Structures are given as C-alpha cells and as structure tokens.
mmCIF file of the C-alpha atoms, coordinates in Angstrom:
data_MODEL
# 
_entry.id   MODEL 
# 
loop_
_atom_site.group_PDB 
_atom_site.id 
_atom_site.type_symbol 
_atom_site.label_atom_id 
_atom_site.label_alt_id 
_atom_site.label_comp_id 
_atom_site.label_asym_id 
_atom_site.label_entity_id 
_atom_site.label_seq_id 
_atom_site.pdbx_PDB_ins_code 
_atom_site.Cartn_x 
_atom_site.Cartn_y 
_atom_site.Cartn_z 
_atom_site.occupancy 
_atom_site.B_iso_or_equiv 
_atom_site.pdbx_formal_charge 
_atom_site.auth_seq_id 
_atom_site.auth_comp_id 
_atom_site.auth_asym_id 
_atom_site.auth_atom_id 
_atom_site.pdbx_PDB_model_num 
ATOM 1   C CA . MET A 1 1   ? 111.772 24.256 38.369 1.00 0.00 ? 1   MET A CA 1 
ATOM 2   C CA . GLU A 1 2   ? 112.281 27.932 39.104 1.00 0.00 ? 2   GLU A CA 1 
ATOM 3   C CA . THR A 1 3   ? 115.899 29.015 38.678 1.00 0.00 ? 3   THR A CA 1 
ATOM 4   C CA . ILE A 1 4   ? 116.118 30.846 41.996 1.00 0.00 ? 4   ILE A CA 1 
ATOM 5   C CA . PHE A 1 5   ? 115.007 27.727 43.871 1.00 0.00 ? 5   PHE A CA 1 
ATOM 6   C CA . LEU A 1 6   ? 117.412 25.542 41.869 1.00 0.00 ? 6   LEU A CA 1 
ATOM 7   C CA . VAL A 1 7   ? 120.364 27.855 42.568 1.00 0.00 ? 7   VAL A CA 1 
ATOM 8   C CA . GLN A 1 8   ? 119.602 28.084 46.286 1.00 0.00 ? 8   GLN A CA 1 
ATOM 9   C CA . PHE A 1 9   ? 118.958 24.332 46.517 1.00 0.00 ? 9   PHE A CA 1 
ATOM 10  C CA . MET A 1 10  ? 122.192 23.426 44.720 1.00 0.00 ? 10  MET A CA 1 
ATOM 11  C CA . GLY A 1 11  ? 124.137 25.915 46.834 1.00 0.00 ? 11  GLY A CA 1 
ATOM 12  C CA . ALA A 1 12  ? 122.789 24.359 50.026 1.00 0.00 ? 12  ALA A CA 1 
ATOM 13  C CA . LEU A 1 13  ? 123.337 20.817 48.720 1.00 0.00 ? 13  LEU A CA 1 
ATOM 14  C CA . TYR A 1 14  ? 126.907 21.553 47.630 1.00 0.00 ? 14  TYR A CA 1 
ATOM 15  C CA . GLY A 1 15  ? 127.593 23.202 50.991 1.00 0.00 ? 15  GLY A CA 1 
ATOM 16  C CA . LEU A 1 16  ? 126.185 20.248 52.910 1.00 0.00 ? 16  LEU A CA 1 
ATOM 17  C CA . LEU A 1 17  ? 128.193 17.768 50.848 1.00 0.00 ? 17  LEU A CA 1 
ATOM 18  C CA . ALA A 1 18  ? 131.364 19.848 51.169 1.00 0.00 ? 18  ALA A CA 1 
ATOM 19  C CA . VAL A 1 19  ? 131.143 19.671 54.961 1.00 0.00 ? 19  VAL A CA 1 
ATOM 20  C CA . ILE A 1 20  ? 130.466 15.925 54.865 1.00 0.00 ? 20  ILE A CA 1 
ATOM 21  C CA . PHE A 1 21  ? 133.248 15.255 52.336 1.00 0.00 ? 21  PHE A CA 1 
ATOM 22  C CA . GLY A 1 22  ? 135.639 17.502 54.249 1.00 0.00 ? 22  GLY A CA 1 
ATOM 23  C CA . ALA A 1 23  ? 135.052 15.584 57.461 1.00 0.00 ? 23  ALA A CA 1 
ATOM 24  C CA . PHE A 1 24  ? 135.289 12.282 55.599 1.00 0.00 ? 24  PHE A CA 1 
ATOM 25  C CA . GLY A 1 25  ? 138.599 13.347 54.077 1.00 0.00 ? 25  GLY A CA 1 
ATOM 26  C CA . ALA A 1 26  ? 140.007 14.623 57.349 1.00 0.00 ? 26  ALA A CA 1 
ATOM 27  C CA . HIS A 1 27  ? 139.188 11.453 59.258 1.00 0.00 ? 27  HIS A CA 1 
ATOM 28  C CA . ALA A 1 28  ? 138.441 8.349  57.190 1.00 0.00 ? 28  ALA A CA 1 
ATOM 29  C CA . LEU A 1 29  ? 140.562 9.037  54.125 1.00 0.00 ? 29  LEU A CA 1 
ATOM 30  C CA . LYS A 1 30  ? 143.612 10.252 56.029 1.00 0.00 ? 30  LYS A CA 1 
ATOM 31  C CA . LYS A 1 31  ? 144.564 6.634  56.651 1.00 0.00 ? 31  LYS A CA 1 
ATOM 32  C CA . SER A 1 32  ? 144.263 5.386  53.068 1.00 0.00 ? 32  SER A CA 1 
ATOM 33  C CA . PHE A 1 33  ? 145.297 8.463  51.047 1.00 0.00 ? 33  PHE A CA 1 
ATOM 34  C CA . THR A 1 34  ? 148.780 9.696  50.270 1.00 0.00 ? 34  THR A CA 1 
ATOM 35  C CA . GLU A 1 35  ? 149.529 13.296 51.198 1.00 0.00 ? 35  GLU A CA 1 
ATOM 36  C CA . GLU A 1 36  ? 149.163 14.306 47.537 1.00 0.00 ? 36  GLU A CA 1 
ATOM 37  C CA . GLN A 1 37  ? 145.795 12.543 47.217 1.00 0.00 ? 37  GLN A CA 1 
ATOM 38  C CA . LEU A 1 38  ? 144.570 14.189 50.403 1.00 0.00 ? 38  LEU A CA 1 
ATOM 39  C CA . LYS A 1 39  ? 145.587 17.642 49.113 1.00 0.00 ? 39  LYS A CA 1 
ATOM 40  C CA . SER A 1 40  ? 143.756 16.981 45.833 1.00 0.00 ? 40  SER A CA 1 
ATOM 41  C CA . PHE A 1 41  ? 140.651 15.828 47.679 1.00 0.00 ? 41  PHE A CA 1 
ATOM 42  C CA . GLU A 1 42  ? 140.796 18.936 49.892 1.00 0.00 ? 42  GLU A CA 1 
ATOM 43  C CA . THR A 1 43  ? 141.052 21.116 46.768 1.00 0.00 ? 43  THR A CA 1 
ATOM 44  C CA . GLY A 1 44  ? 137.820 19.593 45.494 1.00 0.00 ? 44  GLY A CA 1 
ATOM 45  C CA . VAL A 1 45  ? 136.129 20.251 48.835 1.00 0.00 ? 45  VAL A CA 1 
ATOM 46  C CA . LYS A 1 46  ? 137.354 23.858 48.979 1.00 0.00 ? 46  LYS A CA 1 
ATOM 47  C CA . TYR A 1 47  ? 136.193 24.684 45.464 1.00 0.00 ? 47  TYR A CA 1 
ATOM 48  C CA . GLN A 1 48  ? 132.869 22.992 46.130 1.00 0.00 ? 48  GLN A CA 1 
ATOM 49  C CA . MET A 1 49  ? 132.322 25.088 49.262 1.00 0.00 ? 49  MET A CA 1 
ATOM 50  C CA . TYR A 1 50  ? 133.409 28.321 47.574 1.00 0.00 ? 50  TYR A CA 1 
ATOM 51  C CA . HIS A 1 51  ? 130.916 27.782 44.802 1.00 0.00 ? 51  HIS A CA 1 
ATOM 52  C CA . ALA A 1 52  ? 128.188 26.637 47.196 1.00 0.00 ? 52  ALA A CA 1 
ATOM 53  C CA . LEU A 1 53  ? 128.485 30.020 48.894 1.00 0.00 ? 53  LEU A CA 1 
ATOM 54  C CA . VAL A 1 54  ? 128.507 31.839 45.562 1.00 0.00 ? 54  VAL A CA 1 
ATOM 55  C CA . LEU A 1 55  ? 125.331 30.031 44.519 1.00 0.00 ? 55  LEU A CA 1 
ATOM 56  C CA . ILE A 1 56  ? 123.594 30.960 47.780 1.00 0.00 ? 56  ILE A CA 1 
ATOM 57  C CA . VAL A 1 57  ? 124.579 34.621 47.363 1.00 0.00 ? 57  VAL A CA 1 
ATOM 58  C CA . LEU A 1 58  ? 123.494 34.666 43.718 1.00 0.00 ? 58  LEU A CA 1 
ATOM 59  C CA . GLY A 1 59  ? 120.228 32.955 44.612 1.00 0.00 ? 59  GLY A CA 1 
ATOM 60  C CA . PHE A 1 60  ? 119.353 35.834 46.903 1.00 0.00 ? 60  PHE A CA 1 
ATOM 61  C CA . ASN A 1 61  ? 120.727 38.657 44.743 1.00 0.00 ? 61  ASN A CA 1 
ATOM 62  C CA . LEU A 1 62  ? 119.868 37.851 41.132 1.00 0.00 ? 62  LEU A CA 1 
ATOM 63  C CA . GLY A 1 63  ? 116.399 37.685 39.651 1.00 0.00 ? 63  GLY A CA 1 
ATOM 64  C CA . PHE A 1 64  ? 117.404 35.254 36.900 1.00 0.00 ? 64  PHE A CA 1 
ATOM 65  C CA . ASN A 1 65  ? 115.379 37.295 34.446 1.00 0.00 ? 65  ASN A CA 1 
ATOM 66  C CA . THR A 1 66  ? 118.092 37.272 31.796 1.00 0.00 ? 66  THR A CA 1 
ATOM 67  C CA . ALA A 1 67  ? 119.795 34.520 29.865 1.00 0.00 ? 67  ALA A CA 1 
ATOM 68  C CA . LEU A 1 68  ? 123.154 35.749 31.181 1.00 0.00 ? 68  LEU A CA 1 
ATOM 69  C CA . GLU A 1 69  ? 122.122 35.250 34.805 1.00 0.00 ? 69  GLU A CA 1 
ATOM 70  C CA . ASN A 1 70  ? 120.897 31.740 33.985 1.00 0.00 ? 70  ASN A CA 1 
ATOM 71  C CA . TYR A 1 71  ? 124.157 30.921 32.186 1.00 0.00 ? 71  TYR A CA 1 
ATOM 72  C CA . ILE A 1 72  ? 126.141 32.124 35.206 1.00 0.00 ? 72  ILE A CA 1 
ATOM 73  C CA . ALA A 1 73  ? 124.170 29.874 37.553 1.00 0.00 ? 73  ALA A CA 1 
ATOM 74  C CA . ASN A 1 74  ? 124.413 26.887 35.226 1.00 0.00 ? 74  ASN A CA 1 
ATOM 75  C CA . CYS A 1 75  ? 128.162 27.356 34.853 1.00 0.00 ? 75  CYS A CA 1 
ATOM 76  C CA . PHE A 1 76  ? 128.631 27.345 38.621 1.00 0.00 ? 76  PHE A CA 1 
ATOM 77  C CA . ILE A 1 77  ? 126.366 24.327 39.145 1.00 0.00 ? 77  ILE A CA 1 
ATOM 78  C CA . ILE A 1 78  ? 127.785 22.233 36.300 1.00 0.00 ? 78  ILE A CA 1 
ATOM 79  C CA . GLY A 1 79  ? 131.379 23.423 36.706 1.00 0.00 ? 79  GLY A CA 1 
ATOM 80  C CA . THR A 1 80  ? 131.407 22.596 40.416 1.00 0.00 ? 80  THR A CA 1 
ATOM 81  C CA . PHE A 1 81  ? 130.049 19.130 39.761 1.00 0.00 ? 81  PHE A CA 1 
ATOM 82  C CA . LEU A 1 82  ? 132.554 18.397 36.995 1.00 0.00 ? 82  LEU A CA 1 
ATOM 83  C CA . PHE A 1 83  ? 135.539 19.886 38.828 1.00 0.00 ? 83  PHE A CA 1 
ATOM 84  C CA . SER A 1 84  ? 135.060 18.699 42.396 1.00 0.00 ? 84  SER A CA 1 
ATOM 85  C CA . PHE A 1 85  ? 133.401 15.357 41.807 1.00 0.00 ? 85  PHE A CA 1 
ATOM 86  C CA . SER A 1 86  ? 135.955 14.326 39.193 1.00 0.00 ? 86  SER A CA 1 
ATOM 87  C CA . ILE A 1 87  ? 138.687 15.042 41.754 1.00 0.00 ? 87  ILE A CA 1 
ATOM 88  C CA . TYR A 1 88  ? 136.841 12.897 44.290 1.00 0.00 ? 88  TYR A CA 1 
ATOM 89  C CA . GLY A 1 89  ? 136.573 10.073 41.783 1.00 0.00 ? 89  GLY A CA 1 
ATOM 90  C CA . LEU A 1 90  ? 140.217 10.347 40.765 1.00 0.00 ? 90  LEU A CA 1 
ATOM 91  C CA . THR A 1 91  ? 141.556 10.357 44.298 1.00 0.00 ? 91  THR A CA 1 
ATOM 92  C CA . LEU A 1 92  ? 139.256 7.615  45.604 1.00 0.00 ? 92  LEU A CA 1 
ATOM 93  C CA . SER A 1 93  ? 139.951 5.322  42.663 1.00 0.00 ? 93  SER A CA 1 
ATOM 94  C CA . ALA A 1 94  ? 143.708 5.984  42.852 1.00 0.00 ? 94  ALA A CA 1 
ATOM 95  C CA . SER A 1 95  ? 143.737 5.089  46.541 1.00 0.00 ? 95  SER A CA 1 
ATOM 96  C CA . LYS A 1 96  ? 142.248 1.702  45.603 1.00 0.00 ? 96  LYS A CA 1 
ATOM 97  C CA . GLY A 1 97  ? 144.917 1.157  42.931 1.00 0.00 ? 97  GLY A CA 1 
ATOM 98  C CA . ARG A 1 98  ? 142.482 1.520  40.018 1.00 0.00 ? 98  ARG A CA 1 
ATOM 99  C CA . LYS A 1 99  ? 142.725 5.154  38.936 1.00 0.00 ? 99  LYS A CA 1 
ATOM 100 C CA . TRP A 1 100 ? 139.826 6.127  36.698 1.00 0.00 ? 100 TRP A CA 1 
ATOM 101 C CA . ARG A 1 101 ? 141.858 7.922  34.053 1.00 0.00 ? 101 ARG A CA 1 
ATOM 102 C CA . PHE A 1 102 ? 138.774 8.903  32.053 1.00 0.00 ? 102 PHE A CA 1 
ATOM 103 C CA . LEU A 1 103 ? 138.044 11.461 34.796 1.00 0.00 ? 103 LEU A CA 1 
ATOM 104 C CA . GLY A 1 104 ? 141.381 13.232 34.224 1.00 0.00 ? 104 GLY A CA 1 
ATOM 105 C CA . PRO A 1 105 ? 140.129 15.472 31.390 1.00 0.00 ? 105 PRO A CA 1 
ATOM 106 C CA . ILE A 1 106 ? 136.862 16.205 33.216 1.00 0.00 ? 106 ILE A CA 1 
ATOM 107 C CA . THR A 1 107 ? 138.562 18.230 35.977 1.00 0.00 ? 107 THR A CA 1 
ATOM 108 C CA . PRO A 1 108 ? 139.984 20.956 33.699 1.00 0.00 ? 108 PRO A CA 1 
ATOM 109 C CA . ILE A 1 109 ? 136.733 21.084 31.735 1.00 0.00 ? 109 ILE A CA 1 
ATOM 110 C CA . GLY A 1 110 ? 134.922 21.749 35.016 1.00 0.00 ? 110 GLY A CA 1 
ATOM 111 C CA . GLY A 1 111 ? 137.511 24.391 35.840 1.00 0.00 ? 111 GLY A CA 1 
ATOM 112 C CA . LEU A 1 112 ? 136.952 26.098 32.483 1.00 0.00 ? 112 LEU A CA 1 
ATOM 113 C CA . VAL A 1 113 ? 133.200 26.080 33.041 1.00 0.00 ? 113 VAL A CA 1 
ATOM 114 C CA . LEU A 1 114 ? 133.766 27.730 36.439 1.00 0.00 ? 114 LEU A CA 1 
ATOM 115 C CA . VAL A 1 115 ? 136.040 30.331 34.822 1.00 0.00 ? 115 VAL A CA 1 
ATOM 116 C CA . ALA A 1 116 ? 133.310 31.009 32.254 1.00 0.00 ? 116 ALA A CA 1 
ATOM 117 C CA . GLY A 1 117 ? 130.810 31.527 35.083 1.00 0.00 ? 117 GLY A CA 1 
ATOM 118 C CA . TRP A 1 118 ? 133.113 33.976 36.842 1.00 0.00 ? 118 TRP A CA 1 
ATOM 119 C CA . GLY A 1 119 ? 133.813 35.767 33.562 1.00 0.00 ? 119 GLY A CA 1 
ATOM 120 C CA . MET A 1 120 ? 130.108 36.154 32.839 1.00 0.00 ? 120 MET A CA 1 
ATOM 121 C CA . LEU A 1 121 ? 129.496 37.348 36.390 1.00 0.00 ? 121 LEU A CA 1 
ATOM 122 C CA . LEU A 1 122 ? 132.205 39.979 35.951 1.00 0.00 ? 122 LEU A CA 1 
ATOM 123 C CA . TYR A 1 123 ? 130.687 40.982 32.622 1.00 0.00 ? 123 TYR A CA 1 
ATOM 124 C CA . SER A 1 124 ? 127.258 41.309 34.250 1.00 0.00 ? 124 SER A CA 1 
ATOM 125 C CA . PHE A 1 125 ? 128.760 43.782 36.725 1.00 0.00 ? 125 PHE A CA 1 
ATOM 126 C CA . ILE A 1 126 ? 130.668 45.891 34.226 1.00 0.00 ? 126 ILE A CA 1 
ATOM 127 C CA . GLY A 1 127 ? 128.586 45.273 31.088 1.00 0.00 ? 127 GLY A CA 1 
ATOM 128 C CA . ASN A 1 128 ? 126.646 48.481 31.512 1.00 0.00 ? 128 ASN A CA 1 
ATOM 129 C CA . LEU A 1 129 ? 129.843 50.497 31.891 1.00 0.00 ? 129 LEU A CA 1 
ATOM 130 C CA . ILE A 1 130 ? 131.356 49.300 28.623 1.00 0.00 ? 130 ILE A CA 1 
# 
C-alpha cells in the first residue's frame, strides 16, 4: 500500500473515530463514567483528533520518499493507536469494575512514540540547517 494513501486513510479514519468517540463520551459514557474517567477518555479523543489532522496535513505535504518521512508517519499512526486506544480500554474497563491493568504501560509507550514522531518531524524541518 502506498504510504501517502495509508497516511491520508489513517488520518481520515482517526478523525472519523475521534468524532464518534467524542460524541459517545459526551452522551453515553457521561452516565457511567466518573469525572476523572471522562477527562481521561476526552484526552484520548483530543490526542486522536490532533494526530488525525497531522496525518492529513502530512499526507498532502510530504512525498514519503525518505525513510525519515516514513518513520514520522508510522510513529504518528502507531503512537496514536497505542496512546488513545489504551486510554479508551482503561477507562471503559474501569467503569465496569474490571480495569485492564495491562494497558497501563501501553499509554506512555504510545506517548513516547508520538514524541519520537514530533521530534523527527522537527528534525526534518531543521535538519538541513544543522
């Protein structure tokens, strides 16, 4: 699958799911979540939407002709999945009284992968100046 298509597709998919999950959280989950769980869920939705938009922008602005550009895209795709979806799993399972603790370490790993993507993106901008 061509990288540009994958990046644009994942950006659109993450954006679509962020809107659906955001609405779900604002309406259906409000009744069964604590305030803290709702804030955590909303954090997952926000980060998912931010990175959906980044993927769309990158999909239209990068050629993905270099390994660095591919690494950036993969970091945003994988990092968003690990970060946001682990938060969804943690909050949903906790609201049912069976918190899936194995997801706890996944969230910061996803966050680190996102940080790596942002770091590589920054490097791609200033790499020629250094």
